[in-house]
Coordinates of C-alpha atoms and ligand atoms in Angstrom, one line a residue:
X1 CA 0.7 27.9 13.2
X2 CA 1.3 31.6 13.8
X3 CA 2.7 32.7 17.1
X4 CA -0.5 34.6 17.7
X5 CA -2.6 31.5 17.4
X6 CA -0.2 29.5 19.5
X7 CA -0.4 32.1 22.3
X8 CA -4.1 32.3 21.9
X9 CA -4.4 28.5 22.5
X10 CA -2.1 28.6 25.5
X11 CA -3.8 31.6 27.1
X12 CA -7.3 30.1 26.6
X13 CA -6.1 26.9 28.2
X14 CA -4.9 28.9 31.2
X15 CA -8.2 30.8 31.3
X16 CA -10.1 27.5 31.4
X17 CA -7.9 26.3 34.2
X18 CA -8.7 29.5 36.1
X19 CA -12.4 28.6 35.7
X20 CA -13.1 31.4 33.2
X21 CA -16.0 30.5 30.8
X22 CA -15.0 29.4 27.3
X23 CA -16.8 32.3 25.6
X24 CA -14.3 34.8 27.0
X25 CA -11.7 35.5 24.4
X26 CA -7.9 35.7 25.1
X27 CA -7.6 38.9 23.1
X28 CA -4.0 38.5 22.0
X29 CA -2.5 41.5 20.3
X30 CA 0.9 42.6 19.3
X31 CA 2.3 45.0 21.8
X32 CA 2.2 48.5 20.4
X33 CA 4.9 49.9 22.8
X34 CA 8.4 48.8 23.5
X35 CA 9.0 47.6 27.0
X36 CA 5.5 46.0 27.2
X37 CA 6.5 42.6 25.8
X38 CA 6.1 41.3 22.3
X39 CA 2.5 40.3 22.7
X40 CA -0.3 41.1 25.1
X41 CA -3.2 39.0 26.3
X42 CA -6.0 41.5 27.2
X43 CA -8.8 39.1 27.9
X44 CA -8.8 39.4 31.7
X45 CA -10.5 42.8 31.7
X46 CA -13.6 41.6 29.8
X47 CA -13.6 38.3 31.7
X48 CA -13.4 40.1 35.1
X49 CA -16.3 42.3 34.1
X50 CA -18.4 39.3 33.3
X51 CA -17.4 37.4 36.5
X52 CA -17.7 40.6 38.5
X53 CA -14.2 40.2 40.0
X54 CA -11.0 42.2 40.1
X55 CA -9.2 42.0 36.7
X56 CA -5.7 42.2 38.0
X57 CA -6.4 39.3 40.4
X58 CA -7.9 37.4 37.5
X59 CA -4.9 38.1 35.4
X60 CA -2.7 36.7 38.2
X61 CA -4.7 33.5 38.2
X62 CA -4.4 33.2 34.4
X63 CA -0.6 33.7 34.6
X64 CA -0.3 31.1 37.3
X65 CA -1.9 28.6 35.0
X66 CA -0.1 29.7 31.9
X67 CA 2.4 27.3 30.4
X68 CA 4.7 29.1 28.0
X69 CA 7.8 27.1 28.7
X70 CA 10.2 27.3 25.7
X71 CA 8.1 30.1 24.2
X72 CA 8.4 33.1 26.5
X73 CA 11.1 34.1 29.0
X74 CA 9.1 36.6 30.9
X75 CA 5.4 37.1 31.6
X76 CA 4.2 40.1 33.6
X77 CA 1.0 41.9 34.5
X78 CA 0.6 45.6 33.8
X79 CA -2.0 48.3 34.4
X80 CA -5.5 47.1 35.1
X81 CA -4.7 43.5 34.0
X82 CA -2.8 43.3 30.8
X83 CA -0.6 40.3 30.5
X84 CA 2.6 41.2 28.7
X85 CA 4.4 38.3 27.0
X86 CA 8.2 38.6 26.3
X87 CA 9.1 35.9 23.8
X88 CA 12.3 33.9 24.3
X89 CA 15.0 34.7 21.7
X90 CA 15.7 31.0 21.3
X91 CA 12.1 30.3 20.5
X92 CA 12.1 33.1 17.9
X93 CA 15.3 31.9 16.4
X94 CA 13.8 28.4 16.0
X95 CA 10.6 29.8 14.4
X96 CA 12.6 31.9 12.0
X97 CA 14.6 28.9 11.0
X98 CA 11.5 27.0 10.2
X99 CA 10.2 29.9 8.2
X100 CA 13.3 30.0 6.2
X101 CA 13.1 26.3 5.5
X102 CA 9.5 26.7 4.3
X103 CA 9.2 27.3 0.5
X104 CA 5.9 29.0 1.1
X105 CA 7.2 31.3 3.8
X106 CA 4.5 30.4 6.2
X107 CA 1.6 30.9 3.9
X108 CA -0.8 28.1 3.3
X109 CA -4.5 27.8 3.6
X110 CA -6.0 25.0 5.6
X111 CA -9.2 25.1 3.6
X112 CA -8.6 25.4 -0.2
X113 CA -11.5 26.8 -2.1
X114 CA -12.5 27.3 -5.7
X115 CA -12.5 31.1 -6.1
X116 CA -13.8 32.9 -9.2
X117 CA -12.3 36.4 -9.6
X118 CA -14.0 38.7 -12.0
X119 CA -11.7 41.6 -12.7
X120 CA -10.6 44.1 -15.3
X121 CA -13.6 43.3 -17.6
X122 CA -13.3 46.4 -19.8
X123 CA -15.9 47.4 -22.4
X124 CA -14.5 46.6 -25.8
X125 CA -16.3 49.4 -27.6
X126 CA -13.8 51.9 -26.4
X127 CA -10.2 52.0 -25.4
X128 CA -9.4 50.8 -21.8
X129 CA -9.2 53.8 -19.6
X130 CA -8.1 54.7 -16.0
X131 CA -11.5 53.5 -14.6
X132 CA -10.4 49.9 -15.5
X133 CA -7.0 50.4 -14.0
X134 CA -8.1 49.9 -10.4
X135 CA -10.1 46.8 -11.1
X136 CA -7.3 45.3 -13.1
X137 CA -4.5 46.0 -10.5
X138 CA -6.5 45.2 -7.3
X139 CA -8.2 42.1 -8.8
X140 CA -4.8 40.7 -10.0
X141 CA -3.2 41.2 -6.6
X142 CA -6.0 39.4 -4.8
X143 CA -6.0 36.6 -7.4
X144 CA -2.3 36.1 -7.0
X145 CA -2.5 36.0 -3.2
X146 CA -5.4 33.5 -3.2
X147 CA -3.5 31.3 -5.6
X148 CA -0.3 31.5 -3.5
X149 CA -2.2 30.4 -0.4
X150 CA -3.3 27.3 -2.3
X151 CA -6.8 28.2 -3.5
X152 CA -7.8 27.2 -6.9
X153 CA -8.4 30.5 -8.7
X154 CA -10.4 30.9 -11.9
X155 CA -9.9 34.4 -13.4
X156 CA -12.9 35.7 -15.4
X157 CA -12.4 38.7 -17.6
X158 CA -16.1 39.6 -18.3
X159 CA -15.4 41.8 -21.2
X160 CA -18.2 43.9 -22.6
X161 CA -18.4 42.9 -26.2
X162 CA -22.1 42.9 -26.8
X163 CA -24.7 45.6 -26.8
X164 CA -26.2 48.3 -28.9
X165 CA -23.0 50.3 -29.6
X166 CA -21.6 47.5 -31.6
X167 CA -24.2 48.1 -34.4
X168 CA -22.9 51.6 -34.8
X169 CA -19.2 50.5 -34.6
X170 CA -19.5 47.7 -37.2
X171 CA -21.5 49.9 -39.6
X172 CA -18.6 52.5 -39.3
X173 CA -16.0 49.8 -39.8
X174 CA -17.7 48.6 -42.9
X175 CA -17.7 52.0 -44.4
X176 CA -14.0 52.7 -43.6
X177 CA -13.0 49.3 -44.9
X178 CA -15.0 50.1 -48.1
X179 CA -12.9 53.1 -48.6
X180 CA -9.8 50.9 -48.6
X181 CA -8.7 51.4 -45.0
X182 CA -6.9 48.6 -43.2
X183 CA -8.6 47.2 -40.1
X184 CA -5.5 47.7 -37.9
X185 CA -5.2 51.3 -39.0
X186 CA -8.9 52.2 -38.7
X187 CA -8.9 50.8 -35.2
X188 CA -5.5 52.1 -34.3
X189 CA -7.1 54.5 -31.8
X190 CA -10.4 53.1 -30.6
X191 CA -11.3 56.3 -28.9
X192 CA -11.0 58.3 -32.1
X193 CA -12.9 55.6 -34.0
X194 CA -15.7 55.6 -31.4
X195 CA -16.0 59.4 -31.7
X196 CA -16.1 59.2 -35.5
X197 CA -18.9 56.6 -35.5
X198 CA -20.8 58.5 -32.8
X199 CA -20.7 61.6 -34.9
X200 CA -21.7 59.7 -38.0
X201 CA -24.6 58.2 -36.1
X202 CA -25.8 61.5 -34.8
X203 CA -25.5 63.4 -38.0
X204 CA -26.5 60.9 -40.7
X205 CA -30.0 59.3 -40.5
X206 CA -29.3 56.7 -43.1
X207 CA -26.2 55.6 -41.1
X208 CA -28.1 55.5 -37.9
X209 CA -30.8 53.3 -39.4
X210 CA -28.2 50.9 -40.7
X211 CA -26.5 50.9 -37.3
X212 CA -29.7 49.8 -35.6
X213 CA -30.4 47.3 -38.3
X214 CA -26.9 45.8 -37.7
X215 CA -27.4 45.4 -34.0
X216 CA -30.4 43.2 -34.7
X217 CA -28.6 41.3 -37.4
X218 CA -25.5 40.8 -35.3
X219 CA -27.6 39.5 -32.4
X220 CA -29.4 37.1 -34.7
X221 CA -26.2 35.7 -36.1
X222 CA -25.9 37.3 -39.5
X223 CA -22.6 36.2 -41.0
X224 CA -21.5 39.5 -42.5
X225 CA -22.2 41.4 -39.3
X226 CA -20.5 38.7 -37.2
X227 CA -17.4 38.9 -39.3
X228 CA -17.1 42.7 -38.9
X229 CA -17.8 42.4 -35.2
X230 CA -15.1 39.7 -34.8
X231 CA -12.6 41.9 -36.6
X232 CA -13.4 44.8 -34.3
X233 CA -13.3 42.6 -31.1
X234 CA -10.0 41.0 -32.0
X235 CA -8.3 44.3 -32.3
X236 CA -9.9 45.7 -29.2
X237 CA -8.9 42.7 -27.2
X238 CA -5.3 43.0 -28.5
X239 CA -5.3 46.6 -27.2
X240 CA -6.2 45.4 -23.7
X241 CA -3.8 42.6 -23.8
X242 CA -0.9 44.9 -24.6
X243 CA -1.8 46.8 -21.5
X244 CA -1.9 43.6 -19.4
X245 CA 1.6 42.9 -20.6
X246 CA 2.9 46.3 -19.8
X247 CA 1.2 46.2 -16.4
X248 CA 2.5 42.7 -15.6
X249 CA -0.9 41.4 -15.0
X250 CA -1.6 37.7 -15.0
X251 CA -4.8 37.7 -17.1
X252 CA -4.4 35.3 -20.0
X253 CA -6.4 35.1 -23.3
X254 CA -8.2 32.1 -22.0
X255 CA -9.4 34.0 -18.9
X256 CA -11.6 36.1 -21.2
X257 CA -15.2 35.0 -21.1
X258 CA -17.0 38.0 -22.5
X259 CA -20.6 39.0 -22.4
X260 CA -21.3 37.4 -25.8
X261 CA -20.4 34.0 -24.4
X262 CA -23.7 34.0 -22.5
X263 CA -25.8 35.1 -25.5
X264 CA -27.5 31.7 -26.0
X265 CA -28.4 31.5 -22.3
X266 CA -30.3 34.7 -22.1
X267 CA -33.6 33.5 -23.5
X268 CA -33.5 30.5 -21.2
X269 CA -32.9 32.7 -18.2
X270 CA -35.8 34.9 -19.2
X271 CA -38.3 32.1 -19.6
X272 CA -37.1 30.6 -16.4
X273 CA -37.7 33.8 -14.5
X274 CA -41.1 34.1 -16.1
X275 CA -42.0 30.5 -15.2
X276 CA -41.0 31.2 -11.6
X277 CA -43.2 34.2 -11.8
X278 CA -40.3 36.4 -10.9
X279 CA -40.3 38.4 -14.2
X280 CA -43.4 40.2 -15.1
X281 CA -44.4 42.5 -18.0
X282 CA -44.2 46.2 -17.3
X283 CA -44.7 48.7 -20.1
X284 CA -43.6 46.1 -22.7
X285 CA -40.4 45.2 -20.8
X286 CA -39.8 42.1 -18.7
X287 CA -39.0 43.2 -15.1
X288 CA -38.4 41.6 -11.8
X289 CA -39.5 43.7 -8.8
X290 CA -37.3 42.9 -5.8
X291 CA -39.1 43.5 -2.5
X292 CA -35.9 42.6 -0.7
X293 CA -34.2 45.7 -1.9
X294 CA -37.2 48.0 -1.5
X295 CA -36.6 51.7 -0.8
X296 CA -37.7 53.5 2.4
X297 CA -41.2 54.0 1.1
X298 CA -41.5 50.3 0.4
X299 CA -41.2 50.5 -3.4
X300 CA -39.5 47.4 -4.7
X301 CA -36.3 47.6 -6.7
X302 CA -36.9 47.0 -10.4
X303 CA -34.5 44.9 -12.5
X304 CA -35.2 45.0 -16.2
X305 CA -34.2 41.7 -17.8
X306 CA -35.5 42.4 -21.3
X307 CA -36.2 45.7 -22.9
X308 CA -39.5 46.3 -24.8
X309 CA -37.7 45.9 -28.1
X310 CA -36.5 42.4 -27.1
X311 CA -32.9 43.3 -26.2
X312 CA -31.3 41.8 -23.1
X313 CA -29.4 43.8 -20.6
X314 CA -26.2 44.0 -18.5
X315 CA -28.1 42.4 -15.6
X316 CA -29.4 39.5 -17.6
X317 CA -25.9 38.6 -18.8
X318 CA -24.7 38.8 -15.2
X319 CA -27.4 36.4 -14.1
X320 CA -26.3 34.0 -16.8
X321 CA -22.6 34.3 -15.8
X322 CA -23.4 33.9 -12.2
X323 CA -25.3 30.7 -12.9
X324 CA -22.3 29.4 -15.0
X325 CA -19.8 30.3 -12.3
X326 CA -21.8 28.5 -9.7
X327 CA -23.0 25.4 -11.5
X328 CA -20.3 24.8 -14.1
X329 CA -17.2 26.3 -12.5
X330 CA -18.4 25.1 -9.0
X331 CA -17.2 28.2 -7.2
X332 CA -17.2 28.4 -3.4
X333 CA -16.6 32.1 -3.6
X334 CA -17.0 34.7 -6.4
X335 CA -15.3 38.0 -6.1
X336 CA -16.3 41.0 -8.3
X337 CA -13.9 43.9 -8.5
X338 CA -16.1 46.6 -9.9
X339 CA -16.4 50.3 -9.3
X340 CA -18.5 51.3 -6.2
X341 CA -21.0 53.0 -8.5
X342 CA -22.2 49.6 -9.6
X343 CA -23.2 48.6 -6.1
X344 CA -26.9 48.5 -6.7
X345 CA -26.5 46.5 -9.9
X346 CA -24.5 43.9 -8.0
X347 CA -27.0 43.7 -5.1
X348 CA -29.8 43.2 -7.5
X349 CA -27.9 40.5 -9.4
X350 CA -26.9 38.6 -6.2
X351 CA -30.4 38.9 -4.7
X352 CA -32.2 37.8 -7.9
X353 CA -29.7 34.9 -8.7
X354 CA -30.2 33.6 -5.2
X355 CA -33.9 33.9 -5.3
X356 CA -34.1 32.2 -8.7
X357 CA -31.9 29.3 -7.5
X358 CA -29.0 30.1 -9.9
X359 CA -26.5 29.8 -7.0
X360 CA -26.3 27.3 -4.2
X361 CA -26.8 28.4 -0.6
X362 CA -23.3 28.4 0.8
X363 CA -21.5 30.1 -2.0
X364 CA -20.1 33.5 -1.1
X365 CA -20.9 36.3 -3.5
X366 CA -18.8 39.4 -2.9
X367 CA -18.8 42.7 -4.6
X368 CA -15.5 44.4 -3.7
X369 CA -16.0 48.0 -4.7
X370 CA -13.3 50.6 -5.1
X371 CA -13.3 54.4 -5.1
X372 CA -12.5 56.7 -8.0
X373 CA -9.0 57.8 -9.0
X374 CA -8.8 61.5 -8.6
X375 CA -6.4 64.1 -10.0
X376 CA -4.4 66.4 -7.7
X377 CA -7.2 68.9 -7.9
X378 CA -9.5 66.5 -6.1
X379 CA -11.7 65.9 -9.2
X380 CA -11.9 62.6 -11.2
X381 CA -8.6 62.1 -13.0
X382 CA -8.7 63.7 -16.5
X383 CA -6.3 65.0 -19.1
X384 CA -5.5 68.7 -19.0
X385 CA -8.2 69.3 -21.6
X386 CA -10.7 67.3 -19.6
X387 CA -10.7 64.1 -21.6
X388 CA -10.4 60.6 -20.3
X389 CA -6.8 59.5 -19.8
X390 CA -5.7 56.6 -22.0
X391 CA -4.0 53.9 -20.1
X392 CA -1.2 53.4 -22.6
X393 CA -0.3 57.1 -22.3
X394 CA -0.3 57.0 -18.6
X395 CA 1.9 53.9 -18.4
X396 CA 4.3 55.3 -20.9
X397 CA 4.6 58.5 -18.9
X398 CA 5.3 56.4 -15.7
X399 CA 8.2 54.6 -17.4
X400 CA 9.6 57.8 -18.8
X401 CA 9.5 59.5 -15.4
X402 CA 11.0 56.5 -13.6
X403 CA 13.9 56.3 -16.1
X404 CA 14.7 60.0 -15.6
X405 CA 14.7 59.5 -11.8
X406 CA 16.9 56.4 -11.9
X407 CA 19.4 58.2 -14.2
X408 CA 19.5 61.0 -11.8
X409 CA 20.4 58.7 -8.9
X410 CA 22.7 56.4 -10.7
X411 CA 24.3 57.7 -13.9
X412 CA 26.6 54.7 -14.4
X413 CA 23.8 52.5 -15.5
X414 CA 23.8 51.1 -19.1
X415 CA 20.9 51.9 -21.5
X416 CA 19.6 48.3 -21.4
X417 CA 19.6 48.1 -17.6
X418 CA 17.9 51.5 -17.6
X419 CA 15.1 50.3 -19.8
X420 CA 14.5 47.4 -17.5
X421 CA 14.7 49.3 -14.3
X422 CA 12.6 52.2 -15.7
X423 CA 9.8 49.7 -16.6
X424 CA 9.8 48.0 -13.3
X425 CA 10.0 51.1 -11.2
X426 CA 7.5 53.1 -13.3
X427 CA 4.9 50.4 -13.5
X428 CA 5.5 49.4 -9.9
X429 CA 5.0 52.9 -8.7
X430 CA 1.6 53.3 -10.5
X431 CA 0.4 49.9 -9.2
X432 CA 1.7 50.4 -5.7
X433 CA 0.2 53.8 -5.3
X434 CA -3.2 52.3 -6.1
X435 CA -2.8 49.1 -4.0
X436 CA -1.5 50.8 -0.9
X437 CA -4.6 52.9 -0.4
X438 CA -7.7 51.5 1.3
X439 CA -9.6 50.1 -1.7
X440 CA -13.0 51.6 -0.9
X441 CA -11.7 55.2 -0.7
X442 CA -11.2 57.5 -3.6
X443 CA -7.5 58.2 -4.1
X444 CA -5.4 61.0 -5.5
X445 CA -3.1 60.1 -8.4
X446 CA 0.1 62.0 -7.8
X447 CA 3.4 61.4 -9.7
X448 CA 5.7 62.9 -7.2
X449 CA 4.6 60.9 -4.2
X450 CA 4.3 57.6 -6.0
X451 CA 7.8 57.9 -7.4
X452 CA 9.4 59.0 -4.2
X453 CA 12.2 56.9 -2.7
X454 CA 10.9 57.7 0.7
X455 CA 7.8 56.6 2.4
X456 CA 5.3 53.8 1.6
X457 CA 6.1 53.6 -2.2
X458 CA 7.2 50.9 -4.6
X459 CA 10.6 52.6 -5.3
X460 CA 11.3 52.5 -1.5
X461 CA 10.6 48.8 -1.3
X462 CA 12.4 48.0 -4.5
X463 CA 15.4 50.0 -3.3
X464 CA 15.3 48.2 0.1
X465 CA 15.5 44.9 -1.8
X466 CA 18.5 46.0 -3.9
X467 CA 20.2 47.1 -0.7
X468 CA 19.9 43.6 0.7
X469 CA 21.1 42.0 -2.5
X470 CA 24.2 44.3 -2.5
X471 CA 25.2 42.9 0.9
X472 CA 25.4 39.4 -0.7
X473 CA 27.4 40.8 -3.5
X474 CA 29.8 42.4 -1.1
X475 CA 29.9 39.3 1.1
X476 CA 30.7 37.2 -1.9
X477 CA 28.4 34.6 -0.4
X478 CA 26.0 33.1 -2.8
X479 CA 22.4 32.8 -1.5
X480 CA 22.5 29.1 -1.4
X481 CA 25.7 29.2 0.7
X482 CA 24.2 31.0 3.6
X483 CA 24.1 28.7 6.7
X484 CA 20.5 28.8 8.0
X485 CA 21.5 28.8 11.6
X486 CA 19.7 31.8 13.1
X487 CA 20.5 33.3 16.5
X488 CA 18.4 36.2 17.6
X489 CA 20.0 38.4 20.3
X490 CA 19.6 42.1 19.6
X491 CA 16.2 43.9 20.0
X492 CA 16.3 45.1 16.4
X493 CA 16.7 41.5 15.3
X494 CA 13.8 40.5 17.5
X495 CA 11.5 43.2 16.0
X496 CA 12.5 42.2 12.5
X497 CA 12.0 38.5 13.3
X498 CA 8.5 39.1 14.6
X499 CA 7.6 41.0 11.4
X500 CA 9.0 38.2 9.2
X501 CA 6.9 35.7 11.1
X502 CA 3.7 37.6 10.3
X503 CA 3.8 37.1 6.5
X504 CA 1.4 34.2 6.4
X505 CA -1.1 35.8 8.6
X506 CA -1.1 39.0 6.6
X507 CA -1.7 37.1 3.4
X508 CA -4.6 35.3 5.0
X509 CA -6.1 38.6 5.8
X510 CA -5.7 39.9 2.3
X511 CA -7.3 36.8 1.0
X512 CA -10.3 37.1 3.4
X513 CA -11.0 40.7 3.0
X514 CA -9.5 41.5 -0.5
X515 CA -7.7 44.5 0.8
X516 CA -4.2 44.5 -0.7
X517 CA -3.2 47.7 1.2
X518 CA -2.8 45.4 4.3
X519 CA 0.1 43.6 2.4
X520 CA 1.5 47.0 1.3
X521 CA 1.6 48.3 4.9
X522 CA 3.1 45.1 6.1
X523 CA 5.9 45.2 3.5
X524 CA 6.6 48.9 4.3
X525 CA 6.9 48.1 8.0
X526 CA 9.1 45.1 7.2
X527 CA 11.4 47.2 5.1
X528 CA 11.6 49.8 7.8
X529 CA 12.3 47.2 10.5
X530 CA 15.0 45.9 8.2
X531 CA 16.6 49.3 7.8
X532 CA 16.8 49.7 11.6
X533 CA 18.3 46.2 12.0
X534 CA 20.8 47.0 9.3
X535 CA 21.9 50.2 11.1
X536 CA 22.3 48.6 14.5
X537 CA 23.5 45.1 13.7
X538 CA 26.7 45.1 11.7
X539 CA 27.1 42.2 9.3
X540 CA 30.3 42.3 7.3
X541 CA 32.5 44.3 9.7
X542 CA 35.9 42.8 10.4
X543 CA 35.4 41.9 14.1
X544 CA 32.0 40.2 13.7
X545 CA 32.2 36.5 14.6
X546 CA 31.3 34.2 11.7
X547 CA 28.2 32.7 13.5
X548 CA 26.8 36.1 14.0
X549 CA 27.6 37.2 10.5
X550 CA 26.0 34.0 9.1
X551 CA 22.9 34.4 11.3
X552 CA 22.5 38.0 10.1
X553 CA 23.0 37.0 6.5
X554 CA 20.3 34.4 6.9
X555 CA 18.0 37.1 8.3
X556 CA 18.8 39.3 5.4
X557 CA 18.1 36.5 3.0
X558 CA 14.8 35.7 4.5
X559 CA 13.8 39.4 4.5
X560 CA 14.7 39.7 0.8
X561 CA 12.7 36.6 0.0
X562 CA 9.6 37.9 1.8
X563 CA 10.0 41.3 0.2
X564 CA 10.3 39.9 -3.3
X565 CA 7.4 37.4 -2.7
X566 CA 5.2 40.1 -1.2
X567 CA 5.9 42.4 -4.1
X568 CA 5.3 39.6 -6.6
X569 CA 1.9 39.0 -5.1
X570 CA 1.2 42.7 -5.8
X571 CA 2.4 42.2 -9.3
X572 CA 5.5 44.3 -8.8
X573 CA 8.9 43.2 -9.9
X574 CA 12.2 43.6 -8.1
X575 CA 15.7 44.1 -9.6
X576 CA 19.3 43.5 -8.5
X577 CA 20.3 47.2 -8.5
X578 CA 18.8 50.6 -9.2
Ligands
LIG1 N1 -17.7 46.0 -18.4 C1 -18.1 46.5 -17.1 C2 -17.7 48.0 -17.0 O1 -16.8 48.4 -17.7 C3 -17.6 45.8 -15.9 C4 -18.0 44.4 -15.8 C5 -17.7 43.8 -14.5 N2 -18.2 42.4 -14.3 C6 -19.4 42.0 -14.3 N3 -19.6 40.7 -14.1 N4 -20.4 42.8 -14.3 O2 -18.3 48.7 -16.3

């Protein structure tokens, strides 16, 4: 149990003993100012208002009934009725020792769930671009965190591999292959290939007709079109997977369940919606009008499930996938990491799926939107000439910049080490810059700040980790040799200890709200508290008694474990030196 929950329990018991109604919360918070204890119980003010009595007197009654023996060594009342709790160093030492003996570092969910996480999900017609970066990075961090807490996580990469563009693309591929081109070469640059086929489509009528014909053939299972399509898909998927590897993202090949996987379900979904009289004909198309999402004037929100030509849409596929995730995968919770601009689409799909009975009542459907990645000019991130930035180019640049930076700091590093460090620092910086911002806001992509060794950045945290490891090298003590007897005495140790003990709680919050920036802020505060501890509490100095040295080494070790574990949950790697 976290210290906060423990205090909550004890204060509530004291409040009950003071005849305060059970609905009144204890309001335990971490003290924000030094000298005001480690925690505060602020519930007396609201309770006094309710009972129409004096809050300070009520606080006094609570304190008289409060049993914190073995937990706190001082409890005092301040201001209008705050109760300041000073934890006992012996209690903190004991808690820290338990934490250090816990393989999971205090993180464990009491209620494991099956959680489906839909993320990355690029469209295969084109190269993956920066727009998919946020979904991939944020979704992966949340999936890792849920898994670490003990949930059963099912990753779903809902790749867009089906739709009208594919007729054009396979018609183009057929022509290029006919001219003796190799598949890998023709599709070496998907962006260029897409532009070529688009141009062809716009300028050549015969080609455009063929492209349209190929869509129909593809969707009705024509073997020739299927084969071309498969060749195209295989290469496009390989492009995405190369990026996942570079990005250190946990998505595996088997996590891909693309749009085409639901092809056979679409007709069933449509006829079911018709039978339930949800889908009706409107100008030749099949449409569901959702009164639940009506606009201000009362006009219902239309969801087209089949176009007049017979083609199905993005929404139809999402209904089928939602039904699959609910009834086959048996999800308790489904998370969608998709751009904020698809909010209406998600609302429509969730509303309609619920209405049609494709999901059961207590499943939680959550669209977790994110803002746009902006350039330094405050406009959506583009290349200098205004084109979309390819992810491979961006990641390559990150690694190059990181290598240059590390070389500047430490010229004695070998070429091999440099390659490894550059990769970890460069990729870490890009990921962390994204993850550390509140997900729902737009954010500015800026090389200088993300690669800085100061402030809330990946290099700062990776560097903090290497500093701790270097102490062990200096101490000549192997990790496993550190005695785990911890004895907190200094204020800086106490502050660090309290931070370390919050790890599990922080992860729980990330899992509940899918906001990885909470974990980033925590790790940054942890590293900063460590730096202060390190400055004030000597470890390897001559005159330091061995029990104190060992206790401090154990604190260092625990800090490094939590830093490394926290960064790993963000998909960021650490190294021994940099
Ligand atoms: N392929 C879509 C896009 O690039 C994202 C798909 C997200 N997942 C979903 N189930 N709709 O915009």
